[in-house]
Amino acid sequence: MSDLAELQQRLGHQFRDEKLLRLALTHPSVAHEANTPLQHNQRLEFLGDSVLGIILSSQLYEKFPEANEGMLTKSRSKLANAASFAAHGRALGLGENLILSRGEENTGGRERASTLADAFEAVLGAVFLDGGLEAARTFVLREFAEDFAGLALQTSIENPKGELQEWLQARSTKSPVYQLIAAEGPDHDRQFVCAVLHDGAELARGTGKSKKAAESDAALAALKKLQEEKTV
């Protein structure tokens, strides 16, 4: 049995050309230490990064049919970043299978976040070359299933009013209007209630410790409502 058999089981992909997987696990330090032009995983990392980008972008495009380009880009950045790749690489146990130089081994290379992130992308590149786009897509969607399940439209949380305005202005010439409905409680603990309207119709209400916070909460509620209506 191959010494990489268990890893392939965790990856959910049985390599026809196992040399690709070994190459994906070969750290550049091996070539540097040998001082010879040995192949290592940087080219596969480059390829994996591109493949991952198109698969995640496609999935986000389908998941959020009403999101604009900026919203999709920000949501993708929540999924595709070095910390995320390192976490996936660590969960797959890539570190124990890495081929490292002695120097890299002695300085904790198997657990280094950047090394695990690079290896994760390289492994995806290897899966793509070995099994094609569908195999790579299966791998990515399985790996990021929990990430997608918990992914709200992240950009709407960061700037609800701006995103709501973009959403509405893509469909209408009119901007949203915010109205203060109530301000309740003592001065040191006021609770504001605001409504957001569009073309005279109330979209949603929100609350907050300030008028600005209440407006943001109303915008977020309106975005969620509009998204839900579009998916029904």
CSV table of C-alpha atoms in Angstrom, one decimal:
chain,number,residue,atom,x,y,z
A,1,MET,CA,0.0,0.0,0.0
A,2,SER,CA,1.2,3.5,-0.8
A,3,ASP,CA,2.6,5.6,2.1
A,4,LEU,CA,0.2,8.3,0.8
A,5,ALA,CA,-2.9,6.0,0.8
A,6,GLU,CA,-4.3,7.5,4.0
A,7,LEU,CA,-3.8,11.0,2.8
A,8,GLN,CA,-5.6,10.2,-0.4
A,9,GLN,CA,-8.5,8.9,1.6
A,10,ARG,CA,-8.7,12.1,3.5
A,11,LEU,CA,-8.5,14.1,0.3
A,12,GLY,CA,-11.3,12.0,-1.2
A,13,HIS,CA,-9.3,11.6,-4.4
A,14,GLN,CA,-7.4,8.5,-5.5
A,15,PHE,CA,-4.5,9.7,-7.7
A,16,ARG,CA,-3.8,8.0,-11.0
A,17,ASP,CA,-0.4,9.7,-11.0
A,18,GLU,CA,0.8,9.7,-7.4
A,19,LYS,CA,3.9,11.7,-8.5
A,20,LEU,CA,1.7,14.7,-8.7
A,21,LEU,CA,0.7,14.4,-5.1
A,22,ARG,CA,4.3,13.9,-4.0
A,23,LEU,CA,5.2,17.0,-6.0
A,24,ALA,CA,2.5,19.0,-4.3
A,25,LEU,CA,3.9,18.0,-0.9
A,26,THR,CA,7.5,18.9,-1.8
A,27,HIS,CA,8.6,22.2,-0.2
A,28,PRO,CA,10.9,24.6,-2.1
A,29,SER,CA,13.5,24.2,0.7
A,30,VAL,CA,14.4,20.8,-0.7
A,31,ALA,CA,15.7,22.3,-3.9
A,32,HIS,CA,17.4,25.1,-2.0
A,33,GLU,CA,19.2,22.7,0.4
A,34,ALA,CA,20.3,20.4,-2.4
A,35,ASN,CA,21.4,23.4,-4.5
A,36,THR,CA,20.0,21.7,-7.6
A,37,PRO,CA,17.0,22.5,-9.8
A,38,LEU,CA,14.7,19.9,-8.2
A,39,GLN,CA,11.0,20.3,-8.8
A,40,HIS,CA,8.8,21.5,-5.9
A,41,ASN,CA,5.3,22.6,-5.3
A,42,GLN,CA,5.3,26.3,-6.2
A,43,ARG,CA,4.0,25.8,-9.7
A,44,LEU,CA,1.2,23.6,-8.5
A,45,GLU,CA,0.4,26.2,-5.8
A,46,PHE,CA,0.0,28.8,-8.6
A,47,LEU,CA,-2.3,26.5,-10.5
A,48,GLY,CA,-4.3,25.5,-7.4
A,49,ASP,CA,-4.8,29.2,-6.5
A,50,SER,CA,-6.4,29.8,-9.9
A,51,VAL,CA,-8.5,26.7,-9.9
A,52,LEU,CA,-9.8,27.5,-6.4
A,53,GLY,CA,-10.7,31.0,-7.4
A,54,ILE,CA,-12.9,30.0,-10.3
A,55,ILE,CA,-14.6,27.2,-8.3
A,56,LEU,CA,-15.4,29.5,-5.3
A,57,SER,CA,-16.4,32.4,-7.5
A,58,SER,CA,-18.8,30.1,-9.4
A,59,GLN,CA,-20.3,28.8,-6.2
A,60,LEU,CA,-20.8,32.3,-4.8
A,61,TYR,CA,-22.3,33.4,-8.1
A,62,GLU,CA,-24.9,30.7,-7.7
A,63,LYS,CA,-25.5,31.1,-3.9
A,64,PHE,CA,-26.0,34.9,-4.1
A,65,PRO,CA,-27.9,35.6,-7.4
A,66,GLU,CA,-28.6,39.2,-6.4
A,67,ALA,CA,-25.1,40.1,-5.1
A,68,ASN,CA,-23.1,42.7,-7.0
A,69,GLU,CA,-19.5,42.3,-7.9
A,70,GLY,CA,-18.2,44.0,-4.8
A,71,MET,CA,-20.3,41.9,-2.5
A,72,LEU,CA,-19.2,38.7,-4.2
A,73,THR,CA,-15.5,39.7,-4.1
A,74,LYS,CA,-15.7,40.4,-0.3
A,75,SER,CA,-17.5,37.2,0.4
A,76,ARG,CA,-14.9,35.2,-1.6
A,77,SER,CA,-12.1,36.9,0.5
A,78,LYS,CA,-13.8,35.5,3.6
A,79,LEU,CA,-13.3,32.0,2.2
A,80,ALA,CA,-10.0,32.3,0.2
A,81,ASN,CA,-7.2,33.6,2.4
A,82,ALA,CA,-4.0,32.2,3.8
A,83,ALA,CA,-5.5,31.6,7.2
A,84,SER,CA,-8.3,29.5,5.7
A,85,PHE,CA,-6.0,27.5,3.5
A,86,ALA,CA,-3.7,26.8,6.4
A,87,ALA,CA,-6.6,25.6,8.5
A,88,HIS,CA,-7.8,23.3,5.7
A,89,GLY,CA,-4.2,22.0,5.2
A,90,ARG,CA,-3.9,21.3,8.9
A,91,ALA,CA,-7.2,19.5,9.1
A,92,LEU,CA,-6.2,17.3,6.2
A,93,GLY,CA,-3.0,16.4,7.9
A,94,LEU,CA,-0.8,17.7,5.1
A,95,GLY,CA,2.0,18.6,7.5
A,96,GLU,CA,2.9,15.0,8.4
A,97,ASN,CA,3.2,14.2,4.7
A,98,LEU,CA,5.3,17.2,3.6
A,99,ILE,CA,8.7,16.6,2.0
A,100,LEU,CA,11.0,19.2,3.7
A,101,SER,CA,14.6,20.0,3.9
A,102,ARG,CA,16.4,19.3,7.2
A,103,GLY,CA,16.6,22.9,8.0
A,104,GLU,CA,12.9,23.4,7.4
A,105,GLU,CA,12.1,20.3,9.4
A,106,ASN,CA,14.2,21.5,12.4
A,107,THR,CA,12.5,24.9,12.5
A,108,GLY,CA,8.9,23.7,12.7
A,109,GLY,CA,8.1,23.7,9.0
A,110,ARG,CA,5.5,21.0,9.3
A,111,GLU,CA,3.3,23.2,11.4
A,112,ARG,CA,4.1,26.6,9.8
A,113,ALA,CA,0.8,28.2,8.6
A,114,SER,CA,2.3,29.6,5.4
A,115,THR,CA,3.7,26.2,4.4
A,116,LEU,CA,0.4,24.4,5.1
A,117,ALA,CA,-1.5,27.1,3.1
A,118,ASP,CA,0.8,26.7,0.1
A,119,ALA,CA,0.6,22.9,0.3
A,120,PHE,CA,-3.2,23.0,0.3
A,121,GLU,CA,-3.3,25.1,-2.9
A,122,ALA,CA,-0.6,22.8,-4.4
A,123,VAL,CA,-2.6,19.7,-3.6
A,124,LEU,CA,-5.7,21.2,-5.3
A,125,GLY,CA,-3.6,21.9,-8.3
A,126,ALA,CA,-2.5,18.3,-8.3
A,127,VAL,CA,-6.1,17.1,-8.0
A,128,PHE,CA,-7.0,19.3,-11.0
A,129,LEU,CA,-4.2,17.9,-13.2
A,130,ASP,CA,-4.9,14.3,-12.1
A,131,GLY,CA,-8.7,14.3,-12.3
A,132,GLY,CA,-9.8,17.4,-14.1
A,133,LEU,CA,-12.0,20.3,-13.1
A,134,GLU,CA,-14.9,18.1,-11.8
A,135,ALA,CA,-12.5,16.3,-9.4
A,136,ALA,CA,-11.2,19.6,-8.2
A,137,ARG,CA,-14.7,21.0,-7.8
A,138,THR,CA,-15.7,18.0,-5.8
A,139,PHE,CA,-12.7,18.4,-3.5
A,140,VAL,CA,-13.2,22.2,-3.0
A,141,LEU,CA,-17.0,22.0,-2.3
A,142,ARG,CA,-16.4,19.2,0.2
A,143,GLU,CA,-13.6,21.1,1.9
A,144,PHE,CA,-15.5,24.4,2.0
A,145,ALA,CA,-19.0,22.9,2.7
A,146,GLU,CA,-19.1,24.2,6.3
A,147,ASP,CA,-17.7,27.5,5.3
A,148,PHE,CA,-20.5,28.0,2.7
A,149,ALA,CA,-23.2,26.7,5.1
A,150,GLY,CA,-22.3,29.4,7.6
A,151,LEU,CA,-21.6,32.1,5.0
A,152,ALA,CA,-24.1,35.0,5.2
A,153,LEU,CA,-23.7,37.8,2.8
A,154,GLN,CA,-20.7,39.1,4.7
A,155,THR,CA,-20.5,42.4,3.0
A,156,SER,CA,-24.0,43.4,4.1
A,157,ILE,CA,-22.8,43.1,7.7
A,158,GLU,CA,-19.8,45.3,7.2
A,159,ASN,CA,-21.6,48.2,5.5
A,160,PRO,CA,-25.4,47.5,5.4
A,161,LYS,CA,-26.4,51.0,4.3
A,162,GLY,CA,-24.0,51.1,1.4
A,163,GLU,CA,-24.8,47.6,0.2
A,164,LEU,CA,-28.6,48.3,0.4
A,165,GLN,CA,-28.1,51.5,-1.6
A,166,GLU,CA,-26.1,49.6,-4.3
A,167,TRP,CA,-28.7,46.8,-4.4
A,168,LEU,CA,-31.6,49.2,-4.8
A,169,GLN,CA,-29.9,51.6,-7.3
A,170,ALA,CA,-29.1,48.7,-9.5
A,171,ARG,CA,-32.9,48.3,-10.0
A,172,SER,CA,-34.2,51.8,-9.4
A,173,THR,CA,-33.2,55.5,-9.7
A,174,LYS,CA,-34.4,56.1,-6.1
A,175,SER,CA,-32.3,55.8,-3.0
A,176,PRO,CA,-33.4,54.4,0.3
A,177,VAL,CA,-34.7,56.8,2.9
A,178,TYR,CA,-34.3,56.4,6.7
A,179,GLN,CA,-36.9,57.6,9.2
A,180,LEU,CA,-36.6,57.8,13.0
A,181,ILE,CA,-39.6,56.0,14.4
A,182,ALA,CA,-38.9,56.2,18.2
A,183,ALA,CA,-36.3,57.0,20.8
A,184,GLU,CA,-37.0,55.3,24.1
A,185,GLY,CA,-35.4,54.8,27.5
A,186,PRO,CA,-33.3,57.1,29.7
A,187,ASP,CA,-30.6,59.3,28.3
A,188,HIS,CA,-27.8,57.0,29.4
A,189,ASP,CA,-29.5,54.0,27.8
A,190,ARG,CA,-31.5,55.2,24.8
A,191,GLN,CA,-32.9,52.7,22.3
A,192,PHE,CA,-33.6,54.1,18.8
A,193,VAL,CA,-35.9,52.5,16.2
A,194,CYS,CA,-35.5,53.5,12.6
A,195,ALA,CA,-37.3,52.4,9.4
A,196,VAL,CA,-35.9,52.2,5.9
A,197,LEU,CA,-38.2,53.1,3.0
A,198,HIS,CA,-37.9,52.8,-0.7
A,199,ASP,CA,-40.2,54.6,-3.1
A,200,GLY,CA,-42.5,55.3,-0.2
A,201,ALA,CA,-42.8,51.7,1.0
A,202,GLU,CA,-41.3,50.5,4.3
A,203,LEU,CA,-38.7,47.8,3.7
A,204,ALA,CA,-37.7,47.0,7.3
A,205,ARG,CA,-37.1,48.4,10.8
A,206,GLY,CA,-34.0,48.2,13.0
A,207,THR,CA,-33.0,49.1,16.5
A,208,GLY,CA,-29.8,50.4,18.1
A,209,LYS,CA,-28.1,52.4,20.8
A,210,SER,CA,-27.8,55.3,18.3
A,211,LYS,CA,-29.7,56.5,15.3
A,212,LYS,CA,-26.8,55.5,13.1
A,213,ALA,CA,-26.8,52.0,14.6
A,214,ALA,CA,-30.6,51.7,14.2
A,215,GLU,CA,-30.3,52.7,10.5
A,216,SER,CA,-27.6,50.1,9.9
A,217,ASP,CA,-29.7,47.4,11.6
A,218,ALA,CA,-32.7,48.4,9.4
A,219,ALA,CA,-30.6,48.2,6.2
A,220,LEU,CA,-29.3,44.8,7.2
A,221,ALA,CA,-32.9,43.6,7.9
A,222,ALA,CA,-34.0,45.0,4.5
A,223,LEU,CA,-31.1,43.3,2.7
A,224,LYS,CA,-32.0,39.9,4.3
A,225,LYS,CA,-35.7,40.4,3.4
A,226,LEU,CA,-34.9,41.2,-0.2
A,227,GLN,CA,-32.5,38.3,-0.6
A,228,GLU,CA,-35.1,35.9,0.9
A,229,GLU,CA,-37.8,37.2,-1.4
A,230,LYS,CA,-35.6,36.6,-4.5
A,231,THR,CA,-34.9,33.0,-3.5
A,232,VAL,CA,-38.6,32.1,-3.0
